[in-house]
Tab-separated table of C-alpha atoms in Angstrom:
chain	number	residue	atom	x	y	z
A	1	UNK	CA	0.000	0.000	0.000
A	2	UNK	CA	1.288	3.559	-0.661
A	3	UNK	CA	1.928	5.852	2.347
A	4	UNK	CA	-0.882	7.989	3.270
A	5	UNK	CA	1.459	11.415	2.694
A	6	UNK	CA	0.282	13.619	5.620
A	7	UNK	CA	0.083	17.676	4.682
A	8	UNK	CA	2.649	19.219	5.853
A	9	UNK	CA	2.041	21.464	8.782
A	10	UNK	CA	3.362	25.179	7.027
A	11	UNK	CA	4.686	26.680	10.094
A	12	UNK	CA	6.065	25.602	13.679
A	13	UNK	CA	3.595	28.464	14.861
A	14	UNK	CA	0.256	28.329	15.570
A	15	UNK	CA	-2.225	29.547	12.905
A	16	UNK	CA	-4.040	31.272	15.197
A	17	UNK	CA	-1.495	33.498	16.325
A	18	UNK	CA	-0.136	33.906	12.877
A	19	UNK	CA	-3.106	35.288	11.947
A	20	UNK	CA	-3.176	37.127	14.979
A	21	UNK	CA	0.005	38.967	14.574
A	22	UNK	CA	-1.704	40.014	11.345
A	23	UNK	CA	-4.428	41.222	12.093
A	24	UNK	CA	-2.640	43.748	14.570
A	25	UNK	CA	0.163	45.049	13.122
A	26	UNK	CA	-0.728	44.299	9.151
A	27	UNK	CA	-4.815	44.810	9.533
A	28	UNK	CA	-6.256	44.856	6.070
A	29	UNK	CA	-8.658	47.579	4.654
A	30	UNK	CA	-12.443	47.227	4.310
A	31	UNK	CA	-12.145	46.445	0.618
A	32	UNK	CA	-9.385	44.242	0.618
A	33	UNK	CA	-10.630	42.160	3.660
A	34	UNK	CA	-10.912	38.574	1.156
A	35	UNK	CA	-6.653	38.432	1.031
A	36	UNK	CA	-5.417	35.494	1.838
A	37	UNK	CA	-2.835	35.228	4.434
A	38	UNK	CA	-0.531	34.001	1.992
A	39	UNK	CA	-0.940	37.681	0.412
A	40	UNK	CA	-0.647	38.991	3.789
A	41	UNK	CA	2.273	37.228	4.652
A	42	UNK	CA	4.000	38.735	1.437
A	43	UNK	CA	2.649	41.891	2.714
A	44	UNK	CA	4.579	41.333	5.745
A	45	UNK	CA	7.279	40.161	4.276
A	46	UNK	CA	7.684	43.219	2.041
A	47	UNK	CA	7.790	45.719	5.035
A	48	UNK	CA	10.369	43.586	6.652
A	49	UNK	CA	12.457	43.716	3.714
A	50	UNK	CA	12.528	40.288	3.425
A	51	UNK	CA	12.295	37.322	0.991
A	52	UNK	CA	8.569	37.691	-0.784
A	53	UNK	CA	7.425	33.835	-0.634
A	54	UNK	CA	3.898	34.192	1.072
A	55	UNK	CA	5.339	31.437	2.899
A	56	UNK	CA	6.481	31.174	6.520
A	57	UNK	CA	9.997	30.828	6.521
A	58	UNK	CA	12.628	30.701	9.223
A	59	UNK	CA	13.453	34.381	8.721
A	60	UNK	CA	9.397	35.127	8.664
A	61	UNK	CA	8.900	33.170	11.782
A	62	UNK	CA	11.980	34.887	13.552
A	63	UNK	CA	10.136	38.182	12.753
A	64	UNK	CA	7.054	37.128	14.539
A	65	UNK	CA	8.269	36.428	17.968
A	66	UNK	CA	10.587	39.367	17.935
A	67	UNK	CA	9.442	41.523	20.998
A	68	UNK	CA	7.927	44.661	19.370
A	69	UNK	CA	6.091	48.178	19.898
A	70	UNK	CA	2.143	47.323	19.749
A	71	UNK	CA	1.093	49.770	17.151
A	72	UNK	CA	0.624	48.604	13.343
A	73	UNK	CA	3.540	48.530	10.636
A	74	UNK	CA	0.762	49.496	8.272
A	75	UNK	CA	-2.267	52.653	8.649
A	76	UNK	CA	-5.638	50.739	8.829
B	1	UNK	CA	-3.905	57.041	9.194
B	2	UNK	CA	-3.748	60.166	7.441
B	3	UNK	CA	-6.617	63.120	7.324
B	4	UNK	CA	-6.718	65.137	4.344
B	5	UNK	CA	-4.464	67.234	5.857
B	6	UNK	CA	-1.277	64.919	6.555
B	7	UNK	CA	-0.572	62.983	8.956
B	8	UNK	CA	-1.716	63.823	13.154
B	9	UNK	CA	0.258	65.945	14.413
B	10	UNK	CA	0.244	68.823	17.748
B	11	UNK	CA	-0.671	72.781	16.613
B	12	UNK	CA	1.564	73.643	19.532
B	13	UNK	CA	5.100	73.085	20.119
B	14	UNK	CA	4.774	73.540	24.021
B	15	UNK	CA	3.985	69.848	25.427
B	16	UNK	CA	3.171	68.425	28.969
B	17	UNK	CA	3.947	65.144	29.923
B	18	UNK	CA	2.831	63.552	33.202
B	19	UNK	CA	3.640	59.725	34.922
B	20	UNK	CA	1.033	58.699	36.059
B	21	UNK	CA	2.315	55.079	37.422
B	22	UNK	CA	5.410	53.579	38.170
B	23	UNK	CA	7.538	50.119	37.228
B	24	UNK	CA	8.957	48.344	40.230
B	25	UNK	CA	11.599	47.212	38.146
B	26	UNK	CA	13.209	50.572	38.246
B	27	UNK	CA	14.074	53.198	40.826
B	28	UNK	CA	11.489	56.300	40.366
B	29	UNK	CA	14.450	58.689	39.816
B	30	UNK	CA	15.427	56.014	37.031
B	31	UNK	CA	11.650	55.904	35.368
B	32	UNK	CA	12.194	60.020	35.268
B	33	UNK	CA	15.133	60.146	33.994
B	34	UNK	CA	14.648	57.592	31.084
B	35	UNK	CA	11.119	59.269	30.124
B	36	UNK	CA	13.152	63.064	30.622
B	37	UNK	CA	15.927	61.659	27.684
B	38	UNK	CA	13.536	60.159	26.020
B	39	UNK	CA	11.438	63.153	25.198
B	40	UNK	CA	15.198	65.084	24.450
B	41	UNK	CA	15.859	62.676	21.473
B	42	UNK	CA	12.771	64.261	20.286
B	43	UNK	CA	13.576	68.299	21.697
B	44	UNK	CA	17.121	67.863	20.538
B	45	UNK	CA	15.732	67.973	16.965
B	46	UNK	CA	12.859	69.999	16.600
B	47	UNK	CA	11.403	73.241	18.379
B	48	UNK	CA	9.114	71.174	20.159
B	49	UNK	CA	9.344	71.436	24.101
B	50	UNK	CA	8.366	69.374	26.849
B	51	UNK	CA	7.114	70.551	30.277
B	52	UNK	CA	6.315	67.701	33.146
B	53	UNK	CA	3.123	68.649	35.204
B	54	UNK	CA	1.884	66.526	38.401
B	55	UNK	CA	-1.622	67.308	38.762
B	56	UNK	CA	-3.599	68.795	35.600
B	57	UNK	CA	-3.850	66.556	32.464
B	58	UNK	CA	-0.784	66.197	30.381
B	59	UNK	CA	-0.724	65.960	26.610
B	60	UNK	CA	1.731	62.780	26.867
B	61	UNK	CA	0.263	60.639	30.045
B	62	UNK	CA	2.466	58.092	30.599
B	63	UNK	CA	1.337	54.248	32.692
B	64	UNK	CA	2.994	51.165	33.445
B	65	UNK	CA	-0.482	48.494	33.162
B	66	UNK	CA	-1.083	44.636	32.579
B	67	UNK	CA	-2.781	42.587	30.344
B	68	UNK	CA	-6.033	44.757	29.607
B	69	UNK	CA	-5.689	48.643	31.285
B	70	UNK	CA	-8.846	50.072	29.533
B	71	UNK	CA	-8.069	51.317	26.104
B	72	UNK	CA	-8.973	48.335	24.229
B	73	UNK	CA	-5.810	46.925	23.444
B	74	UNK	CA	-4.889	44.647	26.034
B	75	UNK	CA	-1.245	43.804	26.558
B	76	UNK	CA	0.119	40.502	26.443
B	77	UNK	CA	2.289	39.368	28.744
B	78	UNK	CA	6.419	38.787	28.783
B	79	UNK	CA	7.956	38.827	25.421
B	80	UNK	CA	5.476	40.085	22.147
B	81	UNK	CA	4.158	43.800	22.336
B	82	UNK	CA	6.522	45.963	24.600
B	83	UNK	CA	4.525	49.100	24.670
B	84	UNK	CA	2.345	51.086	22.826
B	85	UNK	CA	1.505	54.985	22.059
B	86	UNK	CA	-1.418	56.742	20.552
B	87	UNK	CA	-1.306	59.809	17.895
B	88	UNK	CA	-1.131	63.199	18.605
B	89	UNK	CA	-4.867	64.563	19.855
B	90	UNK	CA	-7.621	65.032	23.018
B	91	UNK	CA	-7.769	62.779	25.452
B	92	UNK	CA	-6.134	59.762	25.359
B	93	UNK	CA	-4.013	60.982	21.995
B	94	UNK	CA	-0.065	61.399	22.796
B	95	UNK	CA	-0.565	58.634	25.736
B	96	UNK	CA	2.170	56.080	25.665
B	97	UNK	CA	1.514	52.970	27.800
B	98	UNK	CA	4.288	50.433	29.003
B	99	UNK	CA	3.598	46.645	29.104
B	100	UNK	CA	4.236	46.356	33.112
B	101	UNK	CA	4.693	42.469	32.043
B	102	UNK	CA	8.359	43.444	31.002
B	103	UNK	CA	11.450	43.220	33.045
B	104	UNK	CA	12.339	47.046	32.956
B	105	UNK	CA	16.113	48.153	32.698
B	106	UNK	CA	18.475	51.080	32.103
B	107	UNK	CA	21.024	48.588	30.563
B	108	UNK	CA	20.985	45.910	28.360
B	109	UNK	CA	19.814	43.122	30.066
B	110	UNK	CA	15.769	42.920	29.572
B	111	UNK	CA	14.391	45.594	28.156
B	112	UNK	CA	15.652	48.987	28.249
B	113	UNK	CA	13.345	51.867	28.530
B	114	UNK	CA	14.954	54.714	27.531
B	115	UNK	CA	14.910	52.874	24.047
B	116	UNK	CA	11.047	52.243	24.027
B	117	UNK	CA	10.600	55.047	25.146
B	118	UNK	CA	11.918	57.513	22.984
B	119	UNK	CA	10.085	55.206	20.133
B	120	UNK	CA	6.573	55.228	21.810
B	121	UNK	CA	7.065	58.903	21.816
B	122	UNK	CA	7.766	59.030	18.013
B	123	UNK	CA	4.783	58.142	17.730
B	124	UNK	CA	3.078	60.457	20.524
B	125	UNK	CA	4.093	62.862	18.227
B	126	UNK	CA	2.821	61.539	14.984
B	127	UNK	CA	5.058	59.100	13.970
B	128	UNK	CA	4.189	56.002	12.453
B	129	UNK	CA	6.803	53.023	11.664
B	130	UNK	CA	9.479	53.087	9.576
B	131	UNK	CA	10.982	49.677	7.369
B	132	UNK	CA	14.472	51.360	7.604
B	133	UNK	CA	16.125	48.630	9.512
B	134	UNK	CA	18.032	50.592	12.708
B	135	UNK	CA	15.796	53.203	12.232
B	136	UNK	CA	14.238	54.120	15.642
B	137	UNK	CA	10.525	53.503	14.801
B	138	UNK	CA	11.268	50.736	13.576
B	139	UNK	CA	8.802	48.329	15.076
B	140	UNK	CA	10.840	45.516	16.506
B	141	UNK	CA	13.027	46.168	19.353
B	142	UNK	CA	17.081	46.076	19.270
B	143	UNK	CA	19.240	47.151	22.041
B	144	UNK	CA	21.772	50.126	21.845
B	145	UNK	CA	23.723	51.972	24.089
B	146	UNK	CA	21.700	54.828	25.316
B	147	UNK	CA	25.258	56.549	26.457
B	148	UNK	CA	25.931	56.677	22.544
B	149	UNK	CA	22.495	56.954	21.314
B	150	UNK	CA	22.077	59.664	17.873
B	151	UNK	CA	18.712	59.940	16.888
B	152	UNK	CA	18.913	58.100	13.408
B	153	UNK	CA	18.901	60.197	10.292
B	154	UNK	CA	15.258	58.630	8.836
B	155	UNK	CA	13.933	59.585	11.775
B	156	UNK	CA	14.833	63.135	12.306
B	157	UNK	CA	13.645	63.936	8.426
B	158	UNK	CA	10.381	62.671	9.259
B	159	UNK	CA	9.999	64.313	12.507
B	160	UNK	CA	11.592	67.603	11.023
B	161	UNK	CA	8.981	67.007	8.355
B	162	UNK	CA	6.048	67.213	10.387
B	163	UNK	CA	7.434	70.240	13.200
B	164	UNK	CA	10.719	71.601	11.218
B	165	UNK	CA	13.940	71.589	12.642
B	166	UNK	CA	15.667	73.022	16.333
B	167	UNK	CA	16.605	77.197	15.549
B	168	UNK	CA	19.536	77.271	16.759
């Protein structure tokens, strides 16, 4: 019988607070509130300067459990 | 956020600050003194002044809180969000709140607060993040001396932007 190949889980992190973290300091505008986090990631990614993938990387994870001022990185 | 106008800034270049609670981490003399240089990054620059008051309301009220301390954003515990500050404006605008939750120092072990400071206050004054890395608004925290601290040049052009520069 073939393996039963399990989906990798895409980060370490928990979801929720993935999405948390995005919600605070990247919140998205009225309009644009159907992004994926996959686009919001690369939003994230783009403020940080780092690699675009959507995906989160070592370097993307670091980022999120960096201690950090509480305001947004973007204007809501 | 931006009005129509630009971005939130004071009409008035005269500025009260008041503490309204304390750390334990720190000596109160300490607290003072870390707020006092703080708000000089910001002086040193600019023609904007800053007065300390004890009993009437302050433009820049200052607190040390827990978890949720009735503004709606709750802090959240050791490690994450540091601190956080609120635009220019009435009420609570210009208020810069510390997560109590923190180890406090004037060094560089834990978290020093001279550095937070001076970047919640960036943005008591109008200042939203910067993505220049070593910038001092930018978001995520990195420890410096405070003995050699300059105020980086990113962020003097945007505060000079928004209240033009010291006369000397």
């Amino acid at each position: 019988f073939p393996l039963q190949v399990r989906p990798q889980p895409w980060s370490s992190l928990d979801p929720e607070k993935v999405k948390g973290y995005l919600d605070k300091f990247f919140p998205t505008f009225t309009k644009a509130q159907n992004l994926s986090i996959e686009e919001r990631i690369k939003k994230m990614q783009k403020f940080f300067h780092l690699t675009v993938t959507g995906k989160l990387d070592t370097e993307t994870e670091k980022i999120l459990t960096m201690p950090r001022c509480g305001m947004p990185d973007v204007s809501e | 956020y931006e009005t129509s106008s630009g971005p939130p800034k004071w009409e008035k270049t005269q500025l009260t600050y008041k503490i309204l609670s304390y750390t334990p981490d720190l000596p109160r003399r300490k607290v003072d003194d870390a707020i006092r240089r703080a708000l000089m990054v910001w002086s040193d620059v600019t023609p904007l002044r800053f007065r300390r008051v004890y009993l009437r309301q302050a433009d820049i009220e200052i607190i040390f809180a827990s978890g949720e301390h009735g503004d709606g954003y709750p802090f959240d515990g050791k490690g994450g969000t540091l601190a956080h500050a609120f635009d220019p404006g009435q009420g609570r605008g210009g208020d810069a709140h510390f997560d109590e939750d923190e180890k406090w120092s004037e060094i560089d072990q834990d978290v020093n607060l001279f550095l937070v400071a001076a970047h919640e206050f960036g943005h008591s004054l109008g200042l939203g993040h910067s993505d220049v890395q070593g910038a001092l608004m930018y978001p995520i925290y990195s420890y410096q001396n405070p003995e050699t601290f300059r105020l980086p040049a990113d962020d003097r052009r945007r505060i000079q932007s928004l209240y033009g520069k010291k006369s000397s």
